[in-house]
CSV table of C-alpha atoms in Angstrom, one decimal:
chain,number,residue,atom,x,y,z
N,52,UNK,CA,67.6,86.8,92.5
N,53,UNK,CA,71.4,86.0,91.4
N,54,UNK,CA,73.0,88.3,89.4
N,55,UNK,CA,76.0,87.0,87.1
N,56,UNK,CA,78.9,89.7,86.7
N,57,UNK,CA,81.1,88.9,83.5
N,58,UNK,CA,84.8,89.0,84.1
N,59,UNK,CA,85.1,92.4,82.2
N,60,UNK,CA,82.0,93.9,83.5
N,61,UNK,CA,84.8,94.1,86.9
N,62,UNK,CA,86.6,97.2,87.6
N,63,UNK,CA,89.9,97.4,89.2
N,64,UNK,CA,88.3,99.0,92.5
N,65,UNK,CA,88.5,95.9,95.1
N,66,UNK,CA,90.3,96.5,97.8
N,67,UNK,CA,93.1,93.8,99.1
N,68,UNK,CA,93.8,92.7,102.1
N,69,UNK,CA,97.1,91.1,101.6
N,70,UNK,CA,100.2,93.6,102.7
N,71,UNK,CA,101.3,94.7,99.4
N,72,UNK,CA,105.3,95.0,98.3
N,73,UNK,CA,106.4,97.2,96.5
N,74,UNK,CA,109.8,97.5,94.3
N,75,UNK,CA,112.0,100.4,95.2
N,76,UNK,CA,112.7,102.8,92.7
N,77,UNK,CA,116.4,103.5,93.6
N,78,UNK,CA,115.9,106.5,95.0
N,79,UNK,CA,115.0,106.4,99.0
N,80,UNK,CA,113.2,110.4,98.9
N,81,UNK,CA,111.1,109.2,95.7
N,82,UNK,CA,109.9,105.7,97.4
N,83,UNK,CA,109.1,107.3,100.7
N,84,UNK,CA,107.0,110.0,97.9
N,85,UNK,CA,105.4,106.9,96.5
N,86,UNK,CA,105.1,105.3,100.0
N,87,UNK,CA,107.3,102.9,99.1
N,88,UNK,CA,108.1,102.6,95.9
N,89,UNK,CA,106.2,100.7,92.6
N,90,UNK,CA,103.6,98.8,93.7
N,91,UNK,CA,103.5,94.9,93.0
N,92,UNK,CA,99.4,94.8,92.5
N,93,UNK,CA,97.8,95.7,89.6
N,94,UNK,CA,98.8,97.2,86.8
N,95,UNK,CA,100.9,101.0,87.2
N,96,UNK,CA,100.5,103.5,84.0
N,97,UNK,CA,103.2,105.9,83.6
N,98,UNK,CA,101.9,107.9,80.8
N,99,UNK,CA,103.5,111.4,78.9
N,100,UNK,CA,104.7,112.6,76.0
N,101,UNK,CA,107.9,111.5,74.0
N,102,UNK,CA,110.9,113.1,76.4
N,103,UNK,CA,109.6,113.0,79.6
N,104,UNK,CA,111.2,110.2,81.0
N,105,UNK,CA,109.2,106.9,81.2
N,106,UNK,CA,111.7,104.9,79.4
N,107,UNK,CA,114.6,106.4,81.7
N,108,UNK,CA,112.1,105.0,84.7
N,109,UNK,CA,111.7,101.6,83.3
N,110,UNK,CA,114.7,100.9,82.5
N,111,UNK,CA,115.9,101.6,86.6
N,112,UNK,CA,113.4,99.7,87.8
N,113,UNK,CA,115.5,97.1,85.5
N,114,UNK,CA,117.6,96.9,87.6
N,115,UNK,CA,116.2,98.0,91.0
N,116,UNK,CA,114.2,94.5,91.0
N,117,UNK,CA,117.6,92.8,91.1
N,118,UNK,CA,118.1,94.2,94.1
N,119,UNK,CA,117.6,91.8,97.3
N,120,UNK,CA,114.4,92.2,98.8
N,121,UNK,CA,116.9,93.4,101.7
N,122,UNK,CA,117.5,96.8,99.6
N,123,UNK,CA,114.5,97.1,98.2
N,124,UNK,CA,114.2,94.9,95.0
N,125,UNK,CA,112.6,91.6,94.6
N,126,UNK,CA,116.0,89.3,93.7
N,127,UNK,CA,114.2,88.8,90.3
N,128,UNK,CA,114.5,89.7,86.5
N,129,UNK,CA,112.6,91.7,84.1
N,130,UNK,CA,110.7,91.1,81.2
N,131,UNK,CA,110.2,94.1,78.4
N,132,UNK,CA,107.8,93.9,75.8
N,133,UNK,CA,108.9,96.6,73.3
N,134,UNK,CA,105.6,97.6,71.1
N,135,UNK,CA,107.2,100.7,69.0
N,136,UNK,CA,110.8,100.9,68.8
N,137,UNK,CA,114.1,98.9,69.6
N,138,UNK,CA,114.9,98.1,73.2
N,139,UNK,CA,117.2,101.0,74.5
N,140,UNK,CA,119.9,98.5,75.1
N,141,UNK,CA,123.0,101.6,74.7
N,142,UNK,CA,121.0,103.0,77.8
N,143,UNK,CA,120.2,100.4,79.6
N,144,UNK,CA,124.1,99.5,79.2
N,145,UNK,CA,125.1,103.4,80.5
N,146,UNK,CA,123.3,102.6,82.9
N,147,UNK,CA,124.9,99.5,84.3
N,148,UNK,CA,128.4,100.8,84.3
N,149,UNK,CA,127.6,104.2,85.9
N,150,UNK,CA,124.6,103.7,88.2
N,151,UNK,CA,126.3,103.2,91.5
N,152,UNK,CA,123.6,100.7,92.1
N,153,UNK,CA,125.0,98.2,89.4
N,154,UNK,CA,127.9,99.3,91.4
N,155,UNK,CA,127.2,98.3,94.8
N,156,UNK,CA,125.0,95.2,94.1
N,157,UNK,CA,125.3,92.6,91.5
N,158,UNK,CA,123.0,93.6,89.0
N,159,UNK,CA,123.0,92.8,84.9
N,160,UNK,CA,121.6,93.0,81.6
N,161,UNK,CA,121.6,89.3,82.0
N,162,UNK,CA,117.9,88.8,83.6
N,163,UNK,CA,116.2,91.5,81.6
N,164,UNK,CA,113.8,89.2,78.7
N,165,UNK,CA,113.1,91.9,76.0
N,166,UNK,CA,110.4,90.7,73.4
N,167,UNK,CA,109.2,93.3,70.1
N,168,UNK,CA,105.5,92.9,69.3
N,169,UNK,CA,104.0,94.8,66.9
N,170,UNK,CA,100.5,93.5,66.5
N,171,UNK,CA,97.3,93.0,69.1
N,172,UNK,CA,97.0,89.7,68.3
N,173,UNK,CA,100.7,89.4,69.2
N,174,UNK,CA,100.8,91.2,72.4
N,175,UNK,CA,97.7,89.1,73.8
N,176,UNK,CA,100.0,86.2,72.5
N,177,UNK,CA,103.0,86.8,74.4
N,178,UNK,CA,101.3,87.9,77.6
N,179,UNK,CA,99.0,84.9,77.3
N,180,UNK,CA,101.7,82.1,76.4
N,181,UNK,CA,105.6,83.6,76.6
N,182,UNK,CA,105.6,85.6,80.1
N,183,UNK,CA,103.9,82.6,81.8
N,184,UNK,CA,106.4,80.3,80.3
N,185,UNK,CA,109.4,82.5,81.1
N,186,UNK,CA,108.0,83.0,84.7
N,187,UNK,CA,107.3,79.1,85.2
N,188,UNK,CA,111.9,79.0,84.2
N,189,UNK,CA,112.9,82.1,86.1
N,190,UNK,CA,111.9,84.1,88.6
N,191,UNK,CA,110.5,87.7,87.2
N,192,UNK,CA,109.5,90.3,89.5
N,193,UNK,CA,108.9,93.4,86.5
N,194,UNK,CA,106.7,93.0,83.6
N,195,UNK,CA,107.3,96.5,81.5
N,196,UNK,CA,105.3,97.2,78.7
N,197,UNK,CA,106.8,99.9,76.3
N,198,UNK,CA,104.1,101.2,75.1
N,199,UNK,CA,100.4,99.6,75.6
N,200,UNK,CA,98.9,102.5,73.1
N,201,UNK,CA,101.0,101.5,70.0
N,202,UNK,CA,99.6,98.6,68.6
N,203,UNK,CA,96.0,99.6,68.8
N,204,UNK,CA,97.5,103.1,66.7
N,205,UNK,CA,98.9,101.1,64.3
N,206,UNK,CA,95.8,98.9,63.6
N,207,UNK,CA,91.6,99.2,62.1
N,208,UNK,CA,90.8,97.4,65.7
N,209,UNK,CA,87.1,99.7,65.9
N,210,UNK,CA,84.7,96.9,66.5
N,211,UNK,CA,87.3,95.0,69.0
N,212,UNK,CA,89.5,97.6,70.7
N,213,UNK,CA,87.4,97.8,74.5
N,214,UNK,CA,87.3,93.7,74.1
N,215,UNK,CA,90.9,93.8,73.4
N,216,UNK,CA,91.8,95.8,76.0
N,217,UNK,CA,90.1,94.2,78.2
N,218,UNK,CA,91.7,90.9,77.5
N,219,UNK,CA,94.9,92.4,77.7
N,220,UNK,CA,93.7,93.6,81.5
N,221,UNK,CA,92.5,90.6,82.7
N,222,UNK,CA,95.6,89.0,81.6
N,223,UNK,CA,97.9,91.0,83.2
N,224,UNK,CA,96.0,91.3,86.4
N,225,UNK,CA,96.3,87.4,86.1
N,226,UNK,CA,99.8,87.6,86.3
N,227,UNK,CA,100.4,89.8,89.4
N,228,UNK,CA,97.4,88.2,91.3
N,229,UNK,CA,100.0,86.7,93.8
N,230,UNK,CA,101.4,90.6,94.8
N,231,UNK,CA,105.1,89.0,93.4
N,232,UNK,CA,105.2,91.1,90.4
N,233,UNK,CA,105.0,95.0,89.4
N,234,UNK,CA,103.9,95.5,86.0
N,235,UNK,CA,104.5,99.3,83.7
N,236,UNK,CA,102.7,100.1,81.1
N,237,UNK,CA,104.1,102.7,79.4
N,238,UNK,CA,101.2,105.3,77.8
N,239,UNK,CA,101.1,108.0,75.3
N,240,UNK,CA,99.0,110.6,75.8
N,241,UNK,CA,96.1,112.4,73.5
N,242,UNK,CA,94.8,116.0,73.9
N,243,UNK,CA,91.9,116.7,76.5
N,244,UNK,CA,89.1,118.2,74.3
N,245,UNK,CA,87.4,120.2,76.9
N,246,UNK,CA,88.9,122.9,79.4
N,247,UNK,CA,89.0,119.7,82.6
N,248,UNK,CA,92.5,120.6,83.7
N,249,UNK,CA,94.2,117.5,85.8
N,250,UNK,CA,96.8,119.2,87.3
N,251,UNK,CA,97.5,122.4,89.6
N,252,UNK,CA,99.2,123.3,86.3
N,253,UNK,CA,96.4,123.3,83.7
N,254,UNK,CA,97.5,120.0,81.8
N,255,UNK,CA,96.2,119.7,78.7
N,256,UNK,CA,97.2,116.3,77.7
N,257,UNK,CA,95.3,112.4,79.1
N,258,UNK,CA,96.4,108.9,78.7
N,259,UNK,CA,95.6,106.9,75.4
N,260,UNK,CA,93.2,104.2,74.8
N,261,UNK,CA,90.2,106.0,76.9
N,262,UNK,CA,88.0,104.6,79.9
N,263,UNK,CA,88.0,101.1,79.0
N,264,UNK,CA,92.0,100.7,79.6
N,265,UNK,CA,92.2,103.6,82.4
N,266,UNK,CA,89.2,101.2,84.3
N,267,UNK,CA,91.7,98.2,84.2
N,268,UNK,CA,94.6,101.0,86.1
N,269,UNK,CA,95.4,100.8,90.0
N,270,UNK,CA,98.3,103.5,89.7
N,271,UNK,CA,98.6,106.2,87.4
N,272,UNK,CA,102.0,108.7,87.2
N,273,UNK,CA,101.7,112.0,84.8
N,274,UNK,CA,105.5,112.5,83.5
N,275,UNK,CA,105.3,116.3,81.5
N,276,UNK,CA,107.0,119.4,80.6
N,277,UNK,CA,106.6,122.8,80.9
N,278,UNK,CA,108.8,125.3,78.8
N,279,UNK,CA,112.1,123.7,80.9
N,280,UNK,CA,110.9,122.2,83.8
N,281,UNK,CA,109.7,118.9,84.0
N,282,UNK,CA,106.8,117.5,86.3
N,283,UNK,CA,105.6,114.2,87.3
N,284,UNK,CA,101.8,114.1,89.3
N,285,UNK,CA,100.4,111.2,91.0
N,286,UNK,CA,97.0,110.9,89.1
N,287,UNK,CA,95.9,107.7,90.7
N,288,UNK,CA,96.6,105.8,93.7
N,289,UNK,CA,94.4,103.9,96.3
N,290,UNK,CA,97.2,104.7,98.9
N,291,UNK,CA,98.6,107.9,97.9
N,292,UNK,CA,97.3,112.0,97.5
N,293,UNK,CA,97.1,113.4,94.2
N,294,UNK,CA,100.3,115.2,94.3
N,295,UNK,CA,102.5,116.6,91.9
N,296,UNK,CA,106.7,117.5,91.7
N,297,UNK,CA,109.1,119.2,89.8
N,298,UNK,CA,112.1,117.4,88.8
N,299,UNK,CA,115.3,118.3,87.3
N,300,UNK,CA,117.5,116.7,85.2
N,301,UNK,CA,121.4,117.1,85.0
N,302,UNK,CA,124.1,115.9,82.3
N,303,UNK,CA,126.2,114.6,85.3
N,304,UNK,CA,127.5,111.3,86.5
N,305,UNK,CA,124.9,111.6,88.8
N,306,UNK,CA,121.5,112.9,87.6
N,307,UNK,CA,119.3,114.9,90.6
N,308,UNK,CA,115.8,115.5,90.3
N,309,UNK,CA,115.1,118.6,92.0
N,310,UNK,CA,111.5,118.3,93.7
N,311,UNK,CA,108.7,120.5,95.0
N,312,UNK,CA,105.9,118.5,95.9
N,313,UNK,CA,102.6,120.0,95.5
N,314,UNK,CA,99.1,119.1,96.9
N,315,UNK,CA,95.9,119.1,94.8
N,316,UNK,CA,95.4,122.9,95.6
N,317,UNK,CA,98.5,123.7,94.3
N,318,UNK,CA,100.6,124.6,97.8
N,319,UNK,CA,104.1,123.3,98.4
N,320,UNK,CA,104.0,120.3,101.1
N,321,UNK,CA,107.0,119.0,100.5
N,322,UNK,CA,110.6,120.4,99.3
N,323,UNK,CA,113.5,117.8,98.4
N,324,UNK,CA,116.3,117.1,96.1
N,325,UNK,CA,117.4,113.5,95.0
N,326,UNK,CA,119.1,111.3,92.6
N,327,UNK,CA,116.4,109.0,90.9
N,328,UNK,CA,119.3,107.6,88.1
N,329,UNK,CA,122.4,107.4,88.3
N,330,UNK,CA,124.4,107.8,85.4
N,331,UNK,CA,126.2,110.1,82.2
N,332,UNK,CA,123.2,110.3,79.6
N,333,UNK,CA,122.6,113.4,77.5
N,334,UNK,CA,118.6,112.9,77.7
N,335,UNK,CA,118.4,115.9,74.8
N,336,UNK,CA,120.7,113.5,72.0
N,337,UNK,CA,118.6,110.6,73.1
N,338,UNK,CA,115.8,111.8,73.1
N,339,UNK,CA,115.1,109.9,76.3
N,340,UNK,CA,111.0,108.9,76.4
């Protein structure tokens, strides 16, 4: 008896066995945390509420993927698909002239492709059509989407919205078959409706757009806050623990995140204190995301 699968009836739980890259985040104690950095395979959800810091993340791997593969990087530019609001170009430009790695290597707004969507029909477009194109001219090693949630909020997609999503899946998936590109999808989060805590903390929050998109994820971060602290926790990873660690962030030239990395059970494994981003922000004003 032969049994025909359907390309959406697939999970993301196959296991490779090509050595995977991965793009360095800029910060050495956060890849060797991430056990190397961003992976380039599948598709990476960093999901939390406005203010957490996704944005500030995607924007320095913007620039990280510049970097040789020497340092880290890929020697590649970036593609941003903005879904919900302008691209934070004044950032992304703070960042440049104070991050001391657009300092020591040769790094530029030049190579970053930013593309506003607003629609479904538009997003499947542009990942279908425009990022091959612009991939076939110049050699892109990020694919960010900022955020994958908004344009099914903004739209009546009831009967379509699992077949939708996972078109949008397949299609990414399709694009970083070849292990030569790290794709973000930004999330936003919902509220959990029964007492299933996801953290050591009690988290009460999980990413939009339910099972079907979470089914097409390899790697999932948690970016939250609690009263004035702010966390990040590994919620999915094929090669890494469920861990979570406290971060800090200061108004300085040089911002330090302030880490205590804690296993599932809650006990401190790891202690550390590095700089993630470099450069003079005031996240509160900008309400950084």
């Amino acid at each position: 008896m032969k049994i025909k699968l359907k390309m959406e009836d697939i999970l993301v739980t196959e296991a490779t066995s090509v050595t995977e890259k991965f793009l360095t985040t800029g910060c050495l104690n956060l890849d060797r945390i991430l056990k190397g950095g961003v992976p380039c395979r599948g598709i990476t959800q960093v999901y939390g509420a406005a203010g957490t810091g996704k944005t500030q993340l995607a924007l320095q791997l913007c620039l990280t993927v510049q970097l040789p593969i020497t340092a880290g990087g890929l020697g590649a530019g970036a593609i941003y698909i903005c879904t919900e609001t302008a691209f934070p170009s004044r950032r992304l430009q703070q960042l440049i002239e104070n991050s001391e790695i657009a300092k020591t290597y040769s790094t530029s707004g030049d190579v970053i492709f930013v593309n506003h969507i607003a629609t479904i029909d538009e997003l499947e477009s542009c990942l279908q059509h425009k990022v091959p194109i612009l991939m076939n001219t110049h050699k892109i090693g990020l694919l960010v989407i900022d955020s994958i949630a908004a344009p099914y909020r903004v739209e009546d997609w009831k009967g379509s919205r699992a077949k939708n999503l996972r078109n949008v899946g397949r299609q990414l998936h399709e694009l970083c078959k070849n292990n030569d590109l790290c794709v973000i999808c930004i999330n936003q989060v919902s509220a959990v409706m029964d007492n299933h805590s996801y953290t050591s903390e009690g988290v009460d929050e999980q990413p939009a757009l339910g099972f079907t998109w979470s089914s097409m994820i390899t790697t999932s971060l948690y970016f939250y806050r609690r009263v004035s602290s702010r966390y990040a926790c590994v919620m999915l990873a094929s090669h890494l623990p469920k861990i979570t660690f406290q971060f800090e962030v200061l108004v300085t030239f040089v911002v330090w995140y302030s880490a205590n990395i804690l296993a599932s059970n809650g006990s401190v494994v790891l202690t550390s204190i590095f700089a993630i981003s470099q450069f003079s922000i005031n996240l509160e004003e900008s309400n950084a995301t």
